Coordinates of C-alpha atoms in Angstrom, one line a residue:
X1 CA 0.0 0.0 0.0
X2 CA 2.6 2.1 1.0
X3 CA 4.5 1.1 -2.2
X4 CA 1.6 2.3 -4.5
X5 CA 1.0 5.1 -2.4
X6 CA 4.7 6.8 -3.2
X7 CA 4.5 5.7 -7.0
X8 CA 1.3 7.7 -7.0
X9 CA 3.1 10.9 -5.2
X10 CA 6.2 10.4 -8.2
X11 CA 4.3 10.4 -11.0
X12 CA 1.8 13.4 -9.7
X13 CA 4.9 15.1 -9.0
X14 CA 6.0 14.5 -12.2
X15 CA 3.0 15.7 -13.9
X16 CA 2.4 19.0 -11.6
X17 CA 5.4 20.6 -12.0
X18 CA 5.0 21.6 -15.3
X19 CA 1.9 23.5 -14.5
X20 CA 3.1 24.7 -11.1
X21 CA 5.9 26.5 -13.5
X22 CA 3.5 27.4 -15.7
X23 CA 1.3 29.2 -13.0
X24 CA 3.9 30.8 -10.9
X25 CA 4.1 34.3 -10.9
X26 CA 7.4 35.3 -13.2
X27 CA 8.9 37.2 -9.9
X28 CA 8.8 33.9 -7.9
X29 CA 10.6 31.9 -10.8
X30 CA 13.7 34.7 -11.6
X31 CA 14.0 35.3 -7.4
X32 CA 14.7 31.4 -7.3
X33 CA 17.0 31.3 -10.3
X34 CA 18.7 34.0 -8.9
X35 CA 19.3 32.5 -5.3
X36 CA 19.6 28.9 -6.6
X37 CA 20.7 28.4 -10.3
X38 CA 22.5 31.8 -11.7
X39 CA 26.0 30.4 -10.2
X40 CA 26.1 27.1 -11.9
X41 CA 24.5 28.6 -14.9
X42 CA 26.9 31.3 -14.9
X43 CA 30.1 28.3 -13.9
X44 CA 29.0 26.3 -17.3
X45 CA 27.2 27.9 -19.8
X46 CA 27.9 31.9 -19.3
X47 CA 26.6 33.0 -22.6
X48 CA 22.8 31.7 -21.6
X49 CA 23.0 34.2 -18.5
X50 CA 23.2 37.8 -20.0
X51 CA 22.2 39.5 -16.4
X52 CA 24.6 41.4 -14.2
X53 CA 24.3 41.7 -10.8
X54 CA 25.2 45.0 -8.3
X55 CA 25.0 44.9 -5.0
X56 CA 24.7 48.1 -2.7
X57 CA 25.4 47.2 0.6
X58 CA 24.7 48.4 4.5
X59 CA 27.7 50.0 6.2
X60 CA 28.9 48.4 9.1
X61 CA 27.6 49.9 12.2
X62 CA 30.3 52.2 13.8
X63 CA 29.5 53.0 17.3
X64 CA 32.8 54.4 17.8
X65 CA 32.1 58.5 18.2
X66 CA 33.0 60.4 14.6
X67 CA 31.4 63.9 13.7
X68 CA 32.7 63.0 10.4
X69 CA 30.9 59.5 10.4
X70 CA 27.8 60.7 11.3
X71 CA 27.8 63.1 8.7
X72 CA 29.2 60.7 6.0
X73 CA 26.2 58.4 7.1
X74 CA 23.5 60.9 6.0
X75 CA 25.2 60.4 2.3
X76 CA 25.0 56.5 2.5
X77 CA 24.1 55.2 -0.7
X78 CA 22.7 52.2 0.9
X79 CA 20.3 54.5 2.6
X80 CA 19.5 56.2 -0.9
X81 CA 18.7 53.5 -2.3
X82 CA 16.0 52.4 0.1
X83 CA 14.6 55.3 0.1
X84 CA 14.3 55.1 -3.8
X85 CA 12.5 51.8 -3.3
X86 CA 10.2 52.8 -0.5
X87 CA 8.5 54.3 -3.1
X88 CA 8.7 51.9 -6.1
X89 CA 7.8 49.2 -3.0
X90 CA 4.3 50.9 -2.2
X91 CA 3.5 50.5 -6.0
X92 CA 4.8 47.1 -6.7
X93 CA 5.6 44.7 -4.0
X94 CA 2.8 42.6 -1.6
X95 CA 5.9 41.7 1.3
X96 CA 7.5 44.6 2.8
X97 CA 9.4 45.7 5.9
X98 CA 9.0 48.5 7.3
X99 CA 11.3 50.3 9.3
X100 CA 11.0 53.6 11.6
X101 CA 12.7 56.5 9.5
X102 CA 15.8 58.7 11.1
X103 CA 13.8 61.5 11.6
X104 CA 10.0 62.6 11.3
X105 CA 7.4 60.7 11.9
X106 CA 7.2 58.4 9.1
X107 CA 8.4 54.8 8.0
X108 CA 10.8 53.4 5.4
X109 CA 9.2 50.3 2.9
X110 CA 11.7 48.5 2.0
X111 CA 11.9 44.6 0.3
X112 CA 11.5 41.8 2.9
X113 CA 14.5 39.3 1.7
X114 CA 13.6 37.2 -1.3
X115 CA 11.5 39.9 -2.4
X116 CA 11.8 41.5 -5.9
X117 CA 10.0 44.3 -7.6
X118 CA 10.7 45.8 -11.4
X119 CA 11.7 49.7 -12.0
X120 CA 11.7 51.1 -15.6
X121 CA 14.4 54.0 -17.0
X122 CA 14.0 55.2 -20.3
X123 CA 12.3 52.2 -21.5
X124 CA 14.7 49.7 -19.7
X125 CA 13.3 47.2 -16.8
X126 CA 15.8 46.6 -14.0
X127 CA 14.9 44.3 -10.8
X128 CA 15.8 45.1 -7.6
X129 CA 15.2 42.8 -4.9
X130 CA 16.5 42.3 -0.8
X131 CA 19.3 39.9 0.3
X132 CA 21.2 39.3 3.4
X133 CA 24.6 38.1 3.0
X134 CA 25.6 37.3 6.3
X135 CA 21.9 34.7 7.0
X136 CA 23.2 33.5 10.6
X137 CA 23.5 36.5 12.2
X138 CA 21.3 38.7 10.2
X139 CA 23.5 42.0 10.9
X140 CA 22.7 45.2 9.5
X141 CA 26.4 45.2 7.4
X142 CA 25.1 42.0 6.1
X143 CA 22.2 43.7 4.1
X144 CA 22.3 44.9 0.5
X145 CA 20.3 46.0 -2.2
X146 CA 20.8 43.7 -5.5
X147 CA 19.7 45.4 -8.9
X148 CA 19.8 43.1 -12.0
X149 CA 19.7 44.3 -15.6
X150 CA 20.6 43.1 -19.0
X151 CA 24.6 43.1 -20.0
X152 CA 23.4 45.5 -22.5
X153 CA 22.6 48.1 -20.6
X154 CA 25.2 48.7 -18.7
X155 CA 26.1 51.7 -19.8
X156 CA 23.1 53.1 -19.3
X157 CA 22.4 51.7 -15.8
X158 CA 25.7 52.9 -14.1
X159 CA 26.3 56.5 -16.3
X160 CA 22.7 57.7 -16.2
X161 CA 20.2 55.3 -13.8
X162 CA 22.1 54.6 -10.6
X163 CA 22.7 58.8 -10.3
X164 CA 19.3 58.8 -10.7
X165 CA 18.2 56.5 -7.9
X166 CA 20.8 58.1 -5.5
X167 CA 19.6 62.0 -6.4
X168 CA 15.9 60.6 -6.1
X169 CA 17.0 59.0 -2.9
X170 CA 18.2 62.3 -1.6
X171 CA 15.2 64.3 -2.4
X172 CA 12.9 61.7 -0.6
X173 CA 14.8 61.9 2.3
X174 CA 15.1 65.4 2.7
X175 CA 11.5 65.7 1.8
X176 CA 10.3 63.1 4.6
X177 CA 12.1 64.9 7.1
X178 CA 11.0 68.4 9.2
X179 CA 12.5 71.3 7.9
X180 CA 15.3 72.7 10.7
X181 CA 15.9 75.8 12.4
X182 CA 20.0 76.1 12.9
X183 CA 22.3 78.6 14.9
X184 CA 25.4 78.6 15.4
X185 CA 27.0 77.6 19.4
X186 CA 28.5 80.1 21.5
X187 CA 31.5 79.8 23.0
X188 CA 32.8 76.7 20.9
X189 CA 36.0 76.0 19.9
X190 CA 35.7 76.2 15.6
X191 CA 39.3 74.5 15.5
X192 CA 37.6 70.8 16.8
X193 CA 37.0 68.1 14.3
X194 CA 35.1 66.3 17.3
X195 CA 33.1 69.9 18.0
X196 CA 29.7 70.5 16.4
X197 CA 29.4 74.1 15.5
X198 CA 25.2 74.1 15.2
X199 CA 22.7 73.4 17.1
X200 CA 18.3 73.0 15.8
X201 CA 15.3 72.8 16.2
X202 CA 12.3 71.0 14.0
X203 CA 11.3 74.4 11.9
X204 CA 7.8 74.3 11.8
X205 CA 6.6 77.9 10.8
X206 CA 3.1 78.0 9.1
X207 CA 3.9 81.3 6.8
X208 CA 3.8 80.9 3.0
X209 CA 3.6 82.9 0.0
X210 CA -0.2 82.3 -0.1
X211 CA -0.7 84.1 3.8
X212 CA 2.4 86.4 3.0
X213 CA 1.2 90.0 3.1
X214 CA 2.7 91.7 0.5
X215 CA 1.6 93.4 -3.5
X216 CA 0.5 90.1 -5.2
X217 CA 2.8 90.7 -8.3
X218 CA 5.6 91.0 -6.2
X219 CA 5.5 87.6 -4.5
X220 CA 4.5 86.0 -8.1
X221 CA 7.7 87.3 -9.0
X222 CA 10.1 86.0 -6.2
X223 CA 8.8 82.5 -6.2
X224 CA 9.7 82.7 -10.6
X225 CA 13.2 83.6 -9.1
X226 CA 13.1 81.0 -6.4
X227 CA 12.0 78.4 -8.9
X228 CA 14.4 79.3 -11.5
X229 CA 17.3 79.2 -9.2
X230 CA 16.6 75.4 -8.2
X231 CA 15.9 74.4 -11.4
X232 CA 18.5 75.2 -13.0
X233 CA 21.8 73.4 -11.9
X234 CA 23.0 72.3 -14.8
X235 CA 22.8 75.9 -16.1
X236 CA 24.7 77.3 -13.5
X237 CA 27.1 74.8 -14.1
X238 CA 27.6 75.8 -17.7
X239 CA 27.9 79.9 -17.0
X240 CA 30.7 79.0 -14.5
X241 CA 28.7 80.1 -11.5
X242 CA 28.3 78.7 -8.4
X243 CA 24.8 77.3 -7.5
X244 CA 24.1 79.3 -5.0
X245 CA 21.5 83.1 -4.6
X246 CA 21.7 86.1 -3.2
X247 CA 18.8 87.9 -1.7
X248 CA 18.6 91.4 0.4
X249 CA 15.6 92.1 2.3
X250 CA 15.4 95.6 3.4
X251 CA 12.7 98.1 5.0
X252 CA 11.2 99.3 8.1
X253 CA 11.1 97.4 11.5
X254 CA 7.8 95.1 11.3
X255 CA 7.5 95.2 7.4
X256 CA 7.8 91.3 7.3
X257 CA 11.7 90.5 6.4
X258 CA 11.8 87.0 9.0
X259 CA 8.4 86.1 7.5
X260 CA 9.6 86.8 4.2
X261 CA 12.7 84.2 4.8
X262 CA 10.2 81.6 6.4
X263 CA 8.1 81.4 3.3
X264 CA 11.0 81.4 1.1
X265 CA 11.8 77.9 3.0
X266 CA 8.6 76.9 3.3
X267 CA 8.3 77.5 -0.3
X268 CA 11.4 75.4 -1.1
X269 CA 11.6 72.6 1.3
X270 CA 15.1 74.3 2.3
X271 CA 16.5 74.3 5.9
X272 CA 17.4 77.8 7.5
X273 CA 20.6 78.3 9.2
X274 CA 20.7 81.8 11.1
X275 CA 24.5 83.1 11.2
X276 CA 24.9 85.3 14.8
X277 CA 28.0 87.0 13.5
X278 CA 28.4 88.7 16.8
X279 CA 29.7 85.3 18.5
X280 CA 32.2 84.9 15.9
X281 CA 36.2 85.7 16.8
X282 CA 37.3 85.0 13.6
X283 CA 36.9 84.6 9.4
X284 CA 38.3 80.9 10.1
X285 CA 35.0 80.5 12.2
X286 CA 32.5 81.7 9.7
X287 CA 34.7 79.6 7.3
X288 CA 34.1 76.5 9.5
X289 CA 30.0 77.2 10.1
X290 CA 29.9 77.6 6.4
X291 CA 31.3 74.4 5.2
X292 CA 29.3 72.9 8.1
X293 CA 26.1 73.5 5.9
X294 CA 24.2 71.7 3.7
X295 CA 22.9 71.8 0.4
X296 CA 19.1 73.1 -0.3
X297 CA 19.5 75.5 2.8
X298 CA 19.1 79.4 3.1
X299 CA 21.5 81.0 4.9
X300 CA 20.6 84.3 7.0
X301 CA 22.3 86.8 8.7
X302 CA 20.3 89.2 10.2
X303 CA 20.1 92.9 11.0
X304 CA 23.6 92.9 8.8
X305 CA 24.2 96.6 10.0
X306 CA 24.1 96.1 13.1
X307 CA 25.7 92.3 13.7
X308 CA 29.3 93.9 13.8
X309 CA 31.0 96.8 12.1
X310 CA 30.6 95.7 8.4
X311 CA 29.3 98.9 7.0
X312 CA 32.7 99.2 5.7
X313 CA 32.8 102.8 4.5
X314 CA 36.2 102.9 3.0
X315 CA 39.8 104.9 4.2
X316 CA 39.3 108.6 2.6
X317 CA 42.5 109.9 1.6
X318 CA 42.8 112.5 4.1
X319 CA 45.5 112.6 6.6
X320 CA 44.6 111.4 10.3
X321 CA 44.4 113.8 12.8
X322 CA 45.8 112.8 16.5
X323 CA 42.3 111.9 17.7
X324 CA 42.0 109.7 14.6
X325 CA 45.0 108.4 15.9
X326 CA 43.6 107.5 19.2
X327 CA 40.6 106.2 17.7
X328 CA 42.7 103.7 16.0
X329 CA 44.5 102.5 18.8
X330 CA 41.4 102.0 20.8
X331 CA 39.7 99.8 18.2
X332 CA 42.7 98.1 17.5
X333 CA 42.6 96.9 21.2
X334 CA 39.0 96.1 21.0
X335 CA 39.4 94.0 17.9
X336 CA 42.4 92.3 20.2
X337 CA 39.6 91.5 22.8
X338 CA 36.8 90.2 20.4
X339 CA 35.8 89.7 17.6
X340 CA 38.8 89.7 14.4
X341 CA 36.0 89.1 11.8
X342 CA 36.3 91.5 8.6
X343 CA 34.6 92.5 5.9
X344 CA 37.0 91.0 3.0
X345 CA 36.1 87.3 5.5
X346 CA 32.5 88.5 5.0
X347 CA 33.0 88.9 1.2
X348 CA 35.1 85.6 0.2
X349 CA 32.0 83.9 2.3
X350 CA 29.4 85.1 0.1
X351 CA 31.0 84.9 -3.3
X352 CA 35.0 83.6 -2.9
X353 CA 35.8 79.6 -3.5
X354 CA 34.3 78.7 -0.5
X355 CA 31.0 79.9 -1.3
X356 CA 30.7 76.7 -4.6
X357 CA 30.5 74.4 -1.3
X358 CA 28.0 72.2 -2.0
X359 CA 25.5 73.9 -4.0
X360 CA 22.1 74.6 -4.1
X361 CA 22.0 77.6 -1.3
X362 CA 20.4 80.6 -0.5
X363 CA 22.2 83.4 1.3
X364 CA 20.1 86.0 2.5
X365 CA 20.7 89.6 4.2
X366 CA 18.5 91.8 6.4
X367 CA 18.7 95.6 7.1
X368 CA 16.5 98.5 8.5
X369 CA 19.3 101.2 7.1
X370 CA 20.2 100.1 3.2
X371 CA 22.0 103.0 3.2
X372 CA 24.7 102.0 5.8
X373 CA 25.6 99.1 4.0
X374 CA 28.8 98.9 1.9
X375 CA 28.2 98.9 -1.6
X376 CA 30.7 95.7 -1.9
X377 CA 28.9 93.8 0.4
X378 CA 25.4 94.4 -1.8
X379 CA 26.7 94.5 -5.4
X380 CA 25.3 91.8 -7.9
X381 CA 26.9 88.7 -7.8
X382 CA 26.8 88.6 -3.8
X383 CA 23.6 89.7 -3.6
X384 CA 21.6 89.6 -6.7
X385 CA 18.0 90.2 -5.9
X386 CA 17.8 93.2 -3.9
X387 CA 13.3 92.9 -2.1
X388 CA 12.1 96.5 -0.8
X389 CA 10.1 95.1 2.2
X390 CA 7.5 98.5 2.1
X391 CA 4.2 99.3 4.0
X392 CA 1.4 97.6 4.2
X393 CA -1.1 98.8 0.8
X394 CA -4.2 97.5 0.1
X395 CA -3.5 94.5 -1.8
X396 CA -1.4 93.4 1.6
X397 CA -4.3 94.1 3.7
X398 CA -6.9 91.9 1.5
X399 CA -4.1 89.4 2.3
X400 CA -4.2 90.0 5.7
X401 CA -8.0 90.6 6.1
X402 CA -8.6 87.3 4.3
X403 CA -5.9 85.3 6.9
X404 CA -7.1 86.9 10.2
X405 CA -10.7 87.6 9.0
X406 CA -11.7 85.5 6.9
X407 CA -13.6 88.1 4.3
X408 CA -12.5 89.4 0.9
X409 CA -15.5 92.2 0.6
X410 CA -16.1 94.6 3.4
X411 CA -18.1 98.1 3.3
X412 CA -14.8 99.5 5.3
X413 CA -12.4 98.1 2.4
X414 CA -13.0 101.5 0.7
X415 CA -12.4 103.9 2.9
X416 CA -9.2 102.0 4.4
X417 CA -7.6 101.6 0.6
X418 CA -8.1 105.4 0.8
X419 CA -6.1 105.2 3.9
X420 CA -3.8 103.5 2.9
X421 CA -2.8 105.2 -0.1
X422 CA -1.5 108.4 2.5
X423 CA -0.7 106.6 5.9
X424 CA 2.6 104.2 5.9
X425 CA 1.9 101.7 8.5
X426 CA 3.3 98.4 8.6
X427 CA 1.9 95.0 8.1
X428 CA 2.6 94.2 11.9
X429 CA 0.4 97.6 13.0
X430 CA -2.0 96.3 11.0
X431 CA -1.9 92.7 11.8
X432 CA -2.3 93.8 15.5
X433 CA -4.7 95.8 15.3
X434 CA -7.0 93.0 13.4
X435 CA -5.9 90.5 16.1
X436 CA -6.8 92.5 19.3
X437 CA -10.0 93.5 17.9
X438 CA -11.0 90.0 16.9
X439 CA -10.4 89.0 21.0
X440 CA -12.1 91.6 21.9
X441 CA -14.9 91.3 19.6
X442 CA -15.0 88.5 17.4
X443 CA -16.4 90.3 14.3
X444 CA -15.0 91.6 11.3
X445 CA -17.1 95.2 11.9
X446 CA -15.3 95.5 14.9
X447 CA -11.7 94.5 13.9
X448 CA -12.0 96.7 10.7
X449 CA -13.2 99.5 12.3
X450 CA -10.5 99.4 14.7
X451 CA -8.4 99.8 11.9
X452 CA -10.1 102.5 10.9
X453 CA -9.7 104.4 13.9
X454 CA -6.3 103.4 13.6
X455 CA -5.7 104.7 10.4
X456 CA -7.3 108.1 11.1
X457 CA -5.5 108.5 14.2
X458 CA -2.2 107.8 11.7
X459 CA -3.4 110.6 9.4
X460 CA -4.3 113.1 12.1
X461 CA -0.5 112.4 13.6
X462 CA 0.7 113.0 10.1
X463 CA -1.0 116.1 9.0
X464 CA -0.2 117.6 12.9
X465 CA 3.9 116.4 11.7
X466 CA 3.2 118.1 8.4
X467 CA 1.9 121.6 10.1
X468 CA 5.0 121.7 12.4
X469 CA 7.2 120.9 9.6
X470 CA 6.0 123.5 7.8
X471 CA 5.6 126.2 10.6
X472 CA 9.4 125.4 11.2
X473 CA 10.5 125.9 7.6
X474 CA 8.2 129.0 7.7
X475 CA 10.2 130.5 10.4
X476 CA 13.5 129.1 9.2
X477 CA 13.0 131.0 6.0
X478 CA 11.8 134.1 8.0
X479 CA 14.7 133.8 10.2
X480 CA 16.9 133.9 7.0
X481 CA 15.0 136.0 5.5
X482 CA 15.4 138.6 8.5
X483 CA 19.1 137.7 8.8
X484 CA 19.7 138.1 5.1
X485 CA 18.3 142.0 5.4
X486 CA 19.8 142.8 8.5
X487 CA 23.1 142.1 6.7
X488 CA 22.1 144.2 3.3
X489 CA 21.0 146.9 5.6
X490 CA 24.1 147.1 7.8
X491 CA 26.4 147.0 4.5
X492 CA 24.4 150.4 3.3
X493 CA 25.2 151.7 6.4
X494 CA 28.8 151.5 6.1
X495 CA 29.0 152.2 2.4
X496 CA 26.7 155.1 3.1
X497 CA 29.5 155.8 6.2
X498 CA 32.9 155.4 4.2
X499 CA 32.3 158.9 2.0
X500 CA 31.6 161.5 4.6
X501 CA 34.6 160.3 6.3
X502 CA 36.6 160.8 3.3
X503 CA 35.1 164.3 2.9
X504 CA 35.6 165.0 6.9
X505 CA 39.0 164.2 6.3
X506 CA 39.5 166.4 3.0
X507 CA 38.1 169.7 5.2
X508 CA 40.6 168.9 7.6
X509 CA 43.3 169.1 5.7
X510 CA 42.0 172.1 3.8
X511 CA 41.8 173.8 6.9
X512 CA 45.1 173.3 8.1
X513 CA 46.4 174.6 5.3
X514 CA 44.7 177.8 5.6
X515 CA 45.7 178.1 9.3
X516 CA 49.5 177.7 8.1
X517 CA 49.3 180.6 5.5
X518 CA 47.7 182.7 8.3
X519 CA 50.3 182.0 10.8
X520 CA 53.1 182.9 8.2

């Protein structure tokens, strides 16, 4: 029985596997000739097996402290590569792993082992699938990535598709990630490989270009420049510039400038890195904080006219006087004390070799006073798109009116874009004013008609300027006036003076003449 019952089992065996073949899925049937049969296909008849094999693999863990490792591990290509795959996996594959990413919230898919899924370039199928070299102790340096293509293609696969899986890789880490917030320590030593120079936060700003208040041209135009700046690498490249953007904000106190740079990043998926110049001692340490950056980042220094003394107005000619001289000794001994950090430094940071270091970076300057800035500093070429942050006009306010407010229509729009067109008040004023009004009352009658009042009162301080401005020229001019004629009338006096003295002095001597002849 048992006899017949194994003959049975053979010849069933024999007669199923054909159609087991036939029905298994074409993934199954090349993951097992690649585990099982490539080698000895390969060993014997090599021209059957036109597929080559290449294997990105895990770095070994290194627990051993290294600034420099942990940076180099954010480039892994390993870590690119799965990254690539998480999403080709969500499409494709029906076993996954998932894994916890290295920041954010979110999780990596990756191939459970034995898994393969296809990927397509330019009309070209690749396979990727997972393996673990090292089975027994299943170690993370044991794990790899295997991509399989056609001997004819390899060209294209390691010139044109594995750059691309490593630059998509990039972008889908840094765009699972939060955008961060860095500024430089205090009181570190720049000279340490082993010393990190910034510190972060998770940047988590809600502002965009869509709640930014501001002429709605104007922002149409810097997000063209923003967009034609990161799109264009390869054209920078070509002109022989380095892929990097300039951009000065200047304006009044409260006009928006740090919104302005938040939306920017928003915009761009960019981190910010906010430069305190002030705790700098030297150019070497701005050099160091600058090559400590990454690519797709703004960079900001703030307030640049008043961080350090960088207005930079140049040596006049003139001789120095003795109190120059004193001058000089006493800043020299205060630049001995702090900070060494010059403008030249300043310059070769924005626009010298350094400043190719990685690419893709914003660099961006604030200032209240445009007009105390050195014209080096702000030239095109360091800083090539120079954004007048003004007072708030009406589009702004319809901006601001529809974010706080919620309306785009109000019976008060008219007479405040009347207002508006005579009274300089500043997006903040006017952002305020809309936000303690809508405590208060919780209405949009209420909060515009605070404005209003606001605006008025503006007006009524203006035109109140305006008539003691002009009282005071009056009375400038009448003072000048006064002192003007007082001067033409004293010079008539004395021209009027000067000829009777002449003639005094003629009788005089006429007289003495005649008092001679008598006395002879």
């Amino acid at each position: 029985m048992m006899g017949m019952l194994d003959n049975f089992r053979s010849s069933a065996w024999i007669y199923l596997t054909p159609v087991a073949a036939a029905c298994a899925p074409i993934g199954v049937l090349r993951t097992y000739f690649n585990q099982h049969l490539r080698r000895p296909v390969r060993r014997f008849l090599p021209f059957l097996d036109p597929f080559v094999t290449i294997d990105i693999a895990a770095k070994p863990e290194d627990h051993s402290y290294s600034y420099y490792n942990s940076k180099a591990k954010s480039s892994d290509a390993y870590a690119e590569v799965l990254a690539y795959l998480s999403v080709v996996c969500s499409r494709d594959a029906r076993q996954l792993r998932a894994e916890g990413a290295d920041e954010g919230h979110g999780f990596v898919l990756s191939l459970r082992e034995g898994q393969e899924v296809a990927d397509e370039f330019r009309g070209v199928t690749m396979w990727w699938s997972a393996v673990v070299e090292d089975k027994a102790s299943h170690r993370s340096s044991g794990r790899c990535c295997r991509l399989t293509f056609h001997e004819k293609h390899r060209r294209l696969v390691v010139d044109e598709y594995l750059p691309h899986v490593r630059r998509t890789g990039q972008d889908v880490t840094v765009g699972n990630r939060p955008r961060r917030l860095y500024t430089n320590k205090n009181n570190r030593d720049y000279g340490s490989p082993r010393d990190e120079v910034w510190s972060y936060i998770n940047f988590d700003h809600p502002t965009t270009f869509d709640t930014l208040a501001m002429d709605p041209d104007e922002k149409q135009s810097i997000m063209d420049d923003l967009d034609d700046f990161r799109n264009n690498k390869d054209y920078y490249r070509r002109i022989g510039r380095a892929w990097k953007r300039g951009y000065l904000l200047h304006g009044p106190p409260g006009t928006g400038k740090s919104t302005m740079i938040a939306a920017m990043a928003n915009y761009l998926n960019y981190d910010i890195y906010d430069i305190e110049l002030t705790t700098l001692h030297s150019n070497y340490d701005l050099r160091k904080l600058f090559i400590e950056t990454k690519s797709k980042s703004i960079v900001v220094i703030e307030d640049i006219d008043c961080s350090l003394d960088l207005s930079g107005h140049r040596a006049t000619t003139m001789p120095p006087t003795q109190d120059d001289e004193l001058d000089d000794v006493a800043s020299e001994r205060k630049r001995r004390r702090g900070s060494m950090l010059t403008l030249s430094g300043l310059l070769n940071f924005i626009d010298g070799l350094w400043s190719a270091h990685s690419g893709e970076r914003i660099i961006v300057f604030t200032t209240n006073h445009l007009d105390k800035l050195d014209p080096a500093l702000i030239r095109r070429g360091r800083m090539d798109k120079h954004i007048e942050m003004s007072y708030c006009r009406f589009e702004a306010f319809r901006t601001l009116a529809e974010n706080y407010l919620e309306v785009d229509e109000h019976p008060l729009f008219d007479a405040i874009k009347e207002l508006l067109q005579v009274v300089d008040i500043t997006p903040a004023d006017v952002a305020e004013c809309i936000m303690m009004s809508k405590r208060a009352a919780r209405d949009a009658d209420a909060c515009l008609g605070s404005l209003v009042h606001e605006l008025k009162k503006k007006l009524e301080d203006k035109e109140e300027r305006k008539k003691v401005e002009e009282h005071d020229a009056k009375m400038a001019t009448d003072e000048k006036l006064a002192s003007e004629n007082g001067k033409k009338h004293n010079a008539e006096e004395d021209a009027a003076a000067k000829p009777n003295g002449r003639e005094a002095m003629a009788n005089g001597v006429s007289e003495s003449s005649s008092f001679s002849e008598e006395d002879c």
